[in-house]
């Protein structure tokens, strides 16, 4: 902070407009985060963070968060993309891993992800950060993204996912197909509403 601005603040004088604009730009991540995970400058609510939900969360993605995730299936870089500090950083010429982030503009077919075997998952993602979420997590996330997309072409794949041996995949497929009704039907279909 320059001396003039510091002196003005000590005297109770409003900071100049440019300073206010600089602060807005600096904390633009708060406004741009689709889930409201950045609750204040430098304060993150992990439970609302798309990266947390799609990478680290080994359980159920909360119903109220699912529509906000959009088509993200592995991480989210919105806060990083809008950060003015990061804009000055140089991007590497080659990606560190072949699939560093999978998002709406990525090249993965979400329906193919639902049909991915463990062997194919290992083959496709070995040596990448996607391994952190594991195949079940990636398929769970694909169900959420397909549900948010509301594409009729995904209905057969999501219906097939209802027969998955993995409760998390079944529950999130049901959520994608039936939305909030899945909570009620889940008790009947799965015998355990905790997996919805």
Coordinates of C-alpha atoms in Angstrom, one line a residue:
X1 CA 0.0 0.0 0.0
X2 CA 1.4 3.4 -0.9
X3 CA 2.0 6.0 1.8
X4 CA -0.7 8.4 0.5
X5 CA -3.3 5.6 0.7
X6 CA -2.1 4.6 4.2
X7 CA -2.4 8.1 5.4
X8 CA -5.8 8.6 3.9
X9 CA -7.1 5.4 5.6
X10 CA -5.7 6.5 9.0
X11 CA -7.6 9.8 8.6
X12 CA -10.9 8.0 7.7
X13 CA -10.9 9.1 4.1
X14 CA -12.4 6.7 1.6
X15 CA -9.8 4.9 -0.5
X16 CA -9.7 6.0 -4.1
X17 CA -12.0 4.3 -6.6
X18 CA -9.0 2.6 -8.3
X19 CA -8.1 0.9 -5.0
X20 CA -11.6 -0.5 -4.7
X21 CA -11.5 -1.8 -8.3
X22 CA -8.1 -3.4 -7.6
X23 CA -9.6 -5.2 -4.6
X24 CA -12.6 -6.4 -6.6
X25 CA -10.3 -7.8 -9.2
X26 CA -8.1 -9.4 -6.6
X27 CA -11.0 -11.3 -5.0
X28 CA -13.0 -12.0 -8.2
X29 CA -12.8 -15.7 -7.4
X30 CA -15.4 -15.1 -4.7
X31 CA -17.9 -13.9 -7.2
X32 CA -17.0 -16.4 -9.9
X33 CA -17.1 -19.6 -7.9
X34 CA -20.3 -21.4 -9.0
X35 CA -20.8 -23.1 -5.6
X36 CA -19.9 -20.2 -3.4
X37 CA -17.1 -22.2 -1.9
X38 CA -14.9 -19.1 -1.4
X39 CA -16.8 -17.6 1.5
X40 CA -14.4 -14.7 2.2
X41 CA -11.0 -13.6 1.1
X42 CA -8.6 -16.5 1.7
X43 CA -11.4 -18.6 3.2
X44 CA -12.6 -21.8 1.4
X45 CA -15.5 -24.0 2.4
X46 CA -14.2 -27.4 1.2
X47 CA -17.6 -29.0 1.3
X48 CA -18.8 -26.6 -1.4
X49 CA -15.7 -26.8 -3.6
X50 CA -16.1 -28.6 -6.9
X51 CA -12.5 -29.8 -6.8
X52 CA -13.0 -31.3 -3.3
X53 CA -16.3 -32.9 -4.3
X54 CA -15.0 -34.4 -7.6
X55 CA -11.5 -35.5 -6.4
X56 CA -11.3 -35.9 -2.7
X57 CA -14.8 -36.8 -1.6
X58 CA -15.0 -40.6 -1.5
X59 CA -18.7 -40.5 -0.6
X60 CA -21.9 -38.9 -1.7
X61 CA -22.0 -35.5 -3.4
X62 CA -24.7 -33.5 -1.6
X63 CA -27.9 -33.1 -3.6
X64 CA -27.7 -29.3 -3.2
X65 CA -24.2 -29.2 -4.7
X66 CA -24.8 -31.4 -7.7
X67 CA -26.5 -28.9 -10.0
X68 CA -23.8 -26.3 -9.2
X69 CA -21.1 -28.7 -10.4
X70 CA -22.3 -28.4 -14.0
X71 CA -20.2 -30.6 -16.3
X72 CA -17.0 -30.8 -14.2
X73 CA -15.9 -34.4 -13.5
X74 CA -12.4 -33.9 -12.2
X75 CA -11.5 -30.7 -10.4
X76 CA -12.4 -27.1 -11.3
X77 CA -10.1 -24.2 -12.2
X78 CA -12.5 -21.3 -12.2
X79 CA -10.9 -19.6 -9.2
X80 CA -7.4 -20.1 -10.7
X81 CA -8.5 -18.9 -14.1
X82 CA -9.9 -15.6 -12.9
X83 CA -7.1 -14.9 -10.4
X84 CA -5.1 -11.9 -11.6
X85 CA -2.0 -13.3 -9.9
X86 CA -2.2 -16.4 -12.0
X87 CA -2.6 -14.5 -15.2
X88 CA 1.0 -13.4 -14.9
X89 CA 2.2 -16.9 -14.5
X90 CA 3.5 -18.6 -17.7
X91 CA 1.8 -21.7 -18.8
X92 CA 4.1 -24.7 -19.4
X93 CA 4.6 -25.6 -23.0
X94 CA 3.7 -29.3 -22.3
X95 CA 1.0 -30.3 -19.8
X96 CA 2.5 -31.9 -16.7
X97 CA 0.2 -34.9 -17.2
X98 CA -1.8 -36.0 -20.2
X99 CA -5.0 -35.3 -18.3
X100 CA -4.4 -32.6 -15.7
X101 CA -8.0 -31.3 -15.6
X102 CA -11.2 -32.7 -17.1
X103 CA -13.9 -30.1 -17.5
X104 CA -16.7 -29.1 -19.9
X105 CA -14.2 -28.3 -22.7
X106 CA -12.3 -31.6 -22.2
X107 CA -12.3 -34.4 -24.7
X108 CA -13.6 -37.2 -22.6
X109 CA -17.0 -38.8 -23.4
X110 CA -19.0 -38.9 -20.2
X111 CA -21.0 -41.9 -21.4
X112 CA -17.8 -43.8 -22.1
X113 CA -16.7 -43.0 -18.6
X114 CA -19.7 -44.8 -17.2
X115 CA -18.7 -47.9 -19.1
X116 CA -15.0 -47.8 -18.2
X117 CA -13.6 -51.0 -16.8
X118 CA -10.9 -50.9 -14.1
X119 CA -8.4 -52.2 -16.7
X120 CA -9.2 -49.4 -19.1
X121 CA -9.2 -46.8 -16.4
X122 CA -5.7 -47.9 -15.3
X123 CA -4.6 -47.9 -19.0
X124 CA -6.0 -44.5 -19.8
X125 CA -5.2 -42.6 -16.6
X126 CA -2.0 -44.3 -15.1
X127 CA 0.5 -41.6 -14.2
X128 CA -2.1 -38.8 -14.1
X129 CA -3.7 -37.0 -11.2
X130 CA -7.1 -38.5 -12.2
X131 CA -6.0 -41.7 -10.4
X132 CA -6.7 -39.8 -7.1
X133 CA -10.4 -40.0 -7.7
X134 CA -10.4 -43.7 -8.7
X135 CA -12.6 -45.2 -11.3
X136 CA -15.7 -45.3 -9.0
X137 CA -15.3 -41.6 -8.2
X138 CA -14.9 -40.6 -11.9
X139 CA -18.0 -42.6 -12.8
X140 CA -19.9 -41.0 -9.9
X141 CA -18.9 -37.6 -11.2
X142 CA -19.8 -38.5 -14.7
X143 CA -23.4 -39.4 -13.5
X144 CA -23.7 -35.9 -11.9
X145 CA -22.4 -34.2 -15.1
X146 CA -24.7 -36.2 -17.3
X147 CA -27.6 -35.4 -15.0
X148 CA -26.8 -31.7 -15.2
X149 CA -26.5 -31.9 -19.0
X150 CA -30.1 -33.3 -19.2
X151 CA -29.2 -35.0 -22.5
X152 CA -31.7 -37.7 -23.5
X153 CA -28.8 -39.6 -25.2
X154 CA -27.4 -40.3 -21.7
X155 CA -30.5 -42.0 -20.4
X156 CA -29.6 -45.5 -21.5
X157 CA -26.1 -45.3 -20.0
X158 CA -27.4 -43.9 -16.8
X159 CA -30.1 -46.6 -16.6
X160 CA -27.4 -49.2 -17.2
X161 CA -25.4 -47.6 -14.3
X162 CA -28.3 -48.4 -12.0
X163 CA -27.0 -52.0 -12.2
X164 CA -23.4 -51.1 -11.3
X165 CA -21.9 -53.1 -8.5
X166 CA -20.8 -49.8 -6.9
X167 CA -23.4 -48.2 -4.6
X168 CA -22.1 -44.7 -5.2
X169 CA -22.4 -45.1 -9.0
X170 CA -25.9 -46.5 -8.7
X171 CA -27.0 -43.8 -6.3
X172 CA -25.6 -40.9 -8.4
X173 CA -27.1 -42.5 -11.6
X174 CA -30.5 -42.5 -9.9
X175 CA -30.0 -38.9 -8.8
X176 CA -29.1 -38.0 -12.4
X177 CA -32.2 -39.7 -13.8
X178 CA -34.7 -38.8 -11.2
X179 CA -33.3 -35.8 -9.3
X180 CA -34.8 -35.3 -5.9
X181 CA -37.2 -38.2 -6.4
X182 CA -34.2 -40.5 -6.1
X183 CA -34.0 -39.9 -2.4
X184 CA -37.4 -41.4 -1.9
X185 CA -37.0 -44.2 -4.5
X186 CA -33.4 -44.9 -3.4
X187 CA -34.7 -46.6 -0.2
X188 CA -36.7 -49.0 -2.3
X189 CA -34.1 -49.5 -5.2
X190 CA -31.0 -49.7 -3.1
X191 CA -32.2 -50.5 0.4
X192 CA -29.9 -47.7 1.7
X193 CA -30.7 -44.1 1.2
X194 CA -27.2 -43.2 2.4
X195 CA -25.9 -44.1 -1.1
X196 CA -28.1 -41.7 -3.0

